[in-house]
Amino acid sequence: MNKLELSYEAIHDRDILIAIPSMAIAIGILYMPRKLAQPTIGLDAVLSILLGGIIIILFTWLTVRLASKFPGQSFITYASKLASKPVAIGITLLFVLHGIFITSFEIRAISNISHLYLFDKTPIEIISFVFLLAVVYAVSGSRAAIFRLNALFLPFIIVAIIALALLSFRFTEINNALPVFQTNLDGYFVTTYRSMLTISGFGVLGYLLFYVPLIKSPTQTSKASIIGVLWVIASHLIVLIITILVFGNIATSNLIFPVIELARDIELPGEFFNRFDSLFFAIWIMAIFNTSAMSFDVAVLALQSLFKKVTKLKIVFILSPIIYFISSLPKNSYETGLSGRVIGYLGLGLSIGVTLLLFLLRMIRGVK
Amino acid sequence: MHIQNAPLITLYILSLLLLTGCWDSVELEERAFIYGVAVDLANDSTKNDYQLRLTDQLVVPSGINTTSEGVTNQKAYRNLSKSGDNLFDINNKISKQENRTMFAEHLEVIIFSEEVVMQPDLFKKSLDVFTRTQDMRRGIKVAISKGKANALLEIVPEDVKLPSEYISTLLENQRSAEVSYPLRLGDLNEYLLMELSFVMPYLYILDDESIENDGVAVFNGKKGGIVGILNGTLTKGRNIITGDANSGTISISADDTKFTAELIDNKSKINLVNEKKNNLKFQLEVEVTGIISETADKNNPFTNSEAYEEELVKKISSLIKQTIEKAQNELQTDIFKINVYLRNHHYTLWESIKENWDTGENYFRQSDISVDVDVTIEHSGNTLYNSEKEGG
């Protein structure tokens, strides 16, 4: 790599701020209100999001703090220093797997949803194939370009969430917020756990271990990442509150994709935008695209650090069919959801576990 | 053009051909939009085995567009019906009669006949298809009809060409206090999931060209069916109790006085004052704001509004008393949203009584509801006296 290319690939603190909501906001938020409404009563799940959010902020801060101590080094380099080479290789491979699985899951899930609501005759395989091609195109280019795409798409996503809240405001009913604080401890416990899962975007925040060292001068990275997670928490809060205020707790827990139902409820004046859901879908596909591209890219990045001689394009072209194959494994949407849950919990465990392990090792050994 | 680029260019042209295909494209002219749906009991249904009859109202576009020549006599709709066990299946059977692809995305209104909703749980089961399938929206309006529901889809007033559009806008017109708010499918689904009791708009055919929206059908959540009908007057009482009577009139007609007040605002507040299960006591505070829009009274309402207010308090109190009596003794169903109040503000108590709230033990029936009515006359119109001036 020559000097010019290096500077081209460099990312900045602000990119991390944008990357965090871009990665974390994806499929999960579309059904999050159901998962959080089921074990709670009224709007009590707000507390769980706040609590889960604080825990995730804490872990993200740890992750970034750890990774920003090694600017310019790849994950495998600093992890080897901290935890021996074999362990570092093992962890890297696990992240490769996580990246592959998350990409497959996101691709399959968005294909399922598009098939369900947009094109009921178009085969799922075709939808996911076309979507994968777009992701491959993004990943095979420059890494900085993916970050720039994140920056390009994120405003749309934020606007979509705000529009969703504002436009469905007239359907809200204050009675749906009541009663307050009637959930039992068990309910809070389960939903806090689920909030952590969705706020961490199924563990994709762990990818920061790979991306943060790419920052040339990591001065404000911790602050930027905390702001990034705060954005994610805010979007979850807005979506949860508006969904429950419109549908009520019980109907929300009975809807498979409460957020899509909410978008479908909105009818705008005027012919073209009459159906808000089509607009919402278009924007949400951007959100899924960001997440898929980032998780695909992290798998590529991790493999690149393992096999330095193999070119990036080769890795991308080897991974693509694997991802396509895995994405076609679930038999139906139930199995897709189930696989997402499994990948999510494993990913969250992986991210938190690795961060804690390396952070503790660094404290004990004092590696610089 | 360089000859070595030829394969690439061929690929581009080929992909243009391949990628522009669309599996799901259906031309607008080939779509038949279902605008209204009516659900009835089929003639051959027996007591234990209910057969439903579904009627779809399809829009005929050429009937809607009037030509420059003037009025066309062509009908703007086509009603198709079939019988069967399950609605989705019946709909599919109906599609055999239609040359265009049927689309329910613009469905405006669903009408159930009284007899369907009277059967316990049949209504709940037949509603499932409307919340489950993806092309249904939760904003579809639901209403109950007196008699056959499909007959309503044949009523064409002079100014509206589509019966279902007429019904849909009729349900939205809230100028009277004697009707229910339009019932959205999404809300209905919520009530059914929570097994709460509620009221539904009640429609009947007045003559060949009009349908009247009058009174409400009372649905008991636990019993899963309609338990009775509340007439227009009592519906007004019910709406005043729940604070929903923000329009409509109250007319007083006694020997010594005759006037009409127009309702412009209505608020109500409910409080639980005694929490003993078998002797629940509720205190209702009802506030009504109105204007005098017609009077035959010798008193001028501008300076003597207290006298008018007093009359109104008397009238409203007795109306409310009648309504509560009907709900508690005859219908034995909570139509005043007290269930929602209890769930929201006295959750533990509600959890312990919800199974027996308006069925079984029926705590609702045993509870004591006292009402405080407060009437304010905001203004009395443009004139002072009726033609007959006091003492004149």
Tab-separated table of C-alpha atoms in Angstrom, chain A residues 41 116-117 119-123 126 171 175 178-179 182 246-247 250-251 254-255 261 264-265 267 275, chain B residues 23-24 105-106 131 133-139 184 186-187 189-190 193-194 340 343-345 347-348:
chain	number	residue	atom	x	y	z
A	41	ILE	CA	-47.046	-3.722	31.481
A	116	LEU	CA	-44.050	-10.347	3.034
A	117	TYR	CA	-44.994	-6.719	2.529
A	119	PHE	CA	-43.343	-8.357	-3.415
A	120	ASP	CA	-45.275	-11.488	-2.654
A	121	LYS	CA	-44.525	-13.163	-5.957
A	122	THR	CA	-40.805	-12.437	-6.203
A	123	PRO	CA	-38.859	-15.371	-4.730
A	126	ILE	CA	-33.830	-13.453	-5.790
A	171	PHE	CA	-53.202	7.805	16.753
A	175	ASN	CA	-54.399	5.587	28.267
A	178	LEU	CA	-50.931	3.296	31.944
A	179	PRO	CA	-50.668	1.611	34.394
A	182	GLN	CA	-46.733	-2.738	37.621
A	246	VAL	CA	-50.523	3.813	19.449
A	247	PHE	CA	-51.214	0.093	19.791
A	250	ILE	CA	-51.157	-5.961	24.562
A	251	ALA	CA	-51.681	-5.404	20.832
A	254	ASN	CA	-49.304	-9.560	19.413
A	255	LEU	CA	-47.819	-7.915	16.309
A	261	GLU	CA	-47.594	-1.971	11.275
A	264	ARG	CA	-48.612	1.073	7.534
A	265	ASP	CA	-51.107	2.875	9.744
A	267	GLU	CA	-51.785	7.702	5.611
A	275	ARG	CA	-48.623	5.186	1.799
B	23	TRP	CA	-42.598	-10.541	-10.679
B	24	ASP	CA	-45.142	-8.535	-8.818
B	105	GLU	CA	-55.354	-2.608	0.235
B	106	HIS	CA	-57.912	0.139	-0.158
B	131	THR	CA	-55.619	-8.274	11.106
B	133	THR	CA	-53.158	-10.649	6.159
B	134	GLN	CA	-50.554	-8.149	5.034
B	135	ASP	CA	-52.696	-6.113	2.676
B	136	MET	CA	-55.089	-5.050	5.427
B	137	ARG	CA	-54.580	-1.816	7.283
B	138	ARG	CA	-55.496	-1.270	10.895
B	139	GLY	CA	-57.426	1.879	9.997
B	184	ARG	CA	-60.970	1.279	13.753
B	186	GLY	CA	-56.748	-1.820	15.154
B	187	ASP	CA	-58.621	-0.594	18.230
B	189	ASN	CA	-58.289	-5.858	17.828
B	190	GLU	CA	-56.904	-4.344	21.039
B	193	LEU	CA	-57.174	-9.119	22.896
B	194	MET	CA	-57.797	-7.545	26.296
B	340	VAL	CA	-59.991	0.851	31.148
B	343	ARG	CA	-56.882	-1.324	34.584
B	344	ASN	CA	-54.911	1.878	34.308
B	345	HIS	CA	-55.322	3.289	37.787
B	347	TYR	CA	-54.146	-2.424	38.399
B	348	THR	CA	-53.993	-4.888	41.299
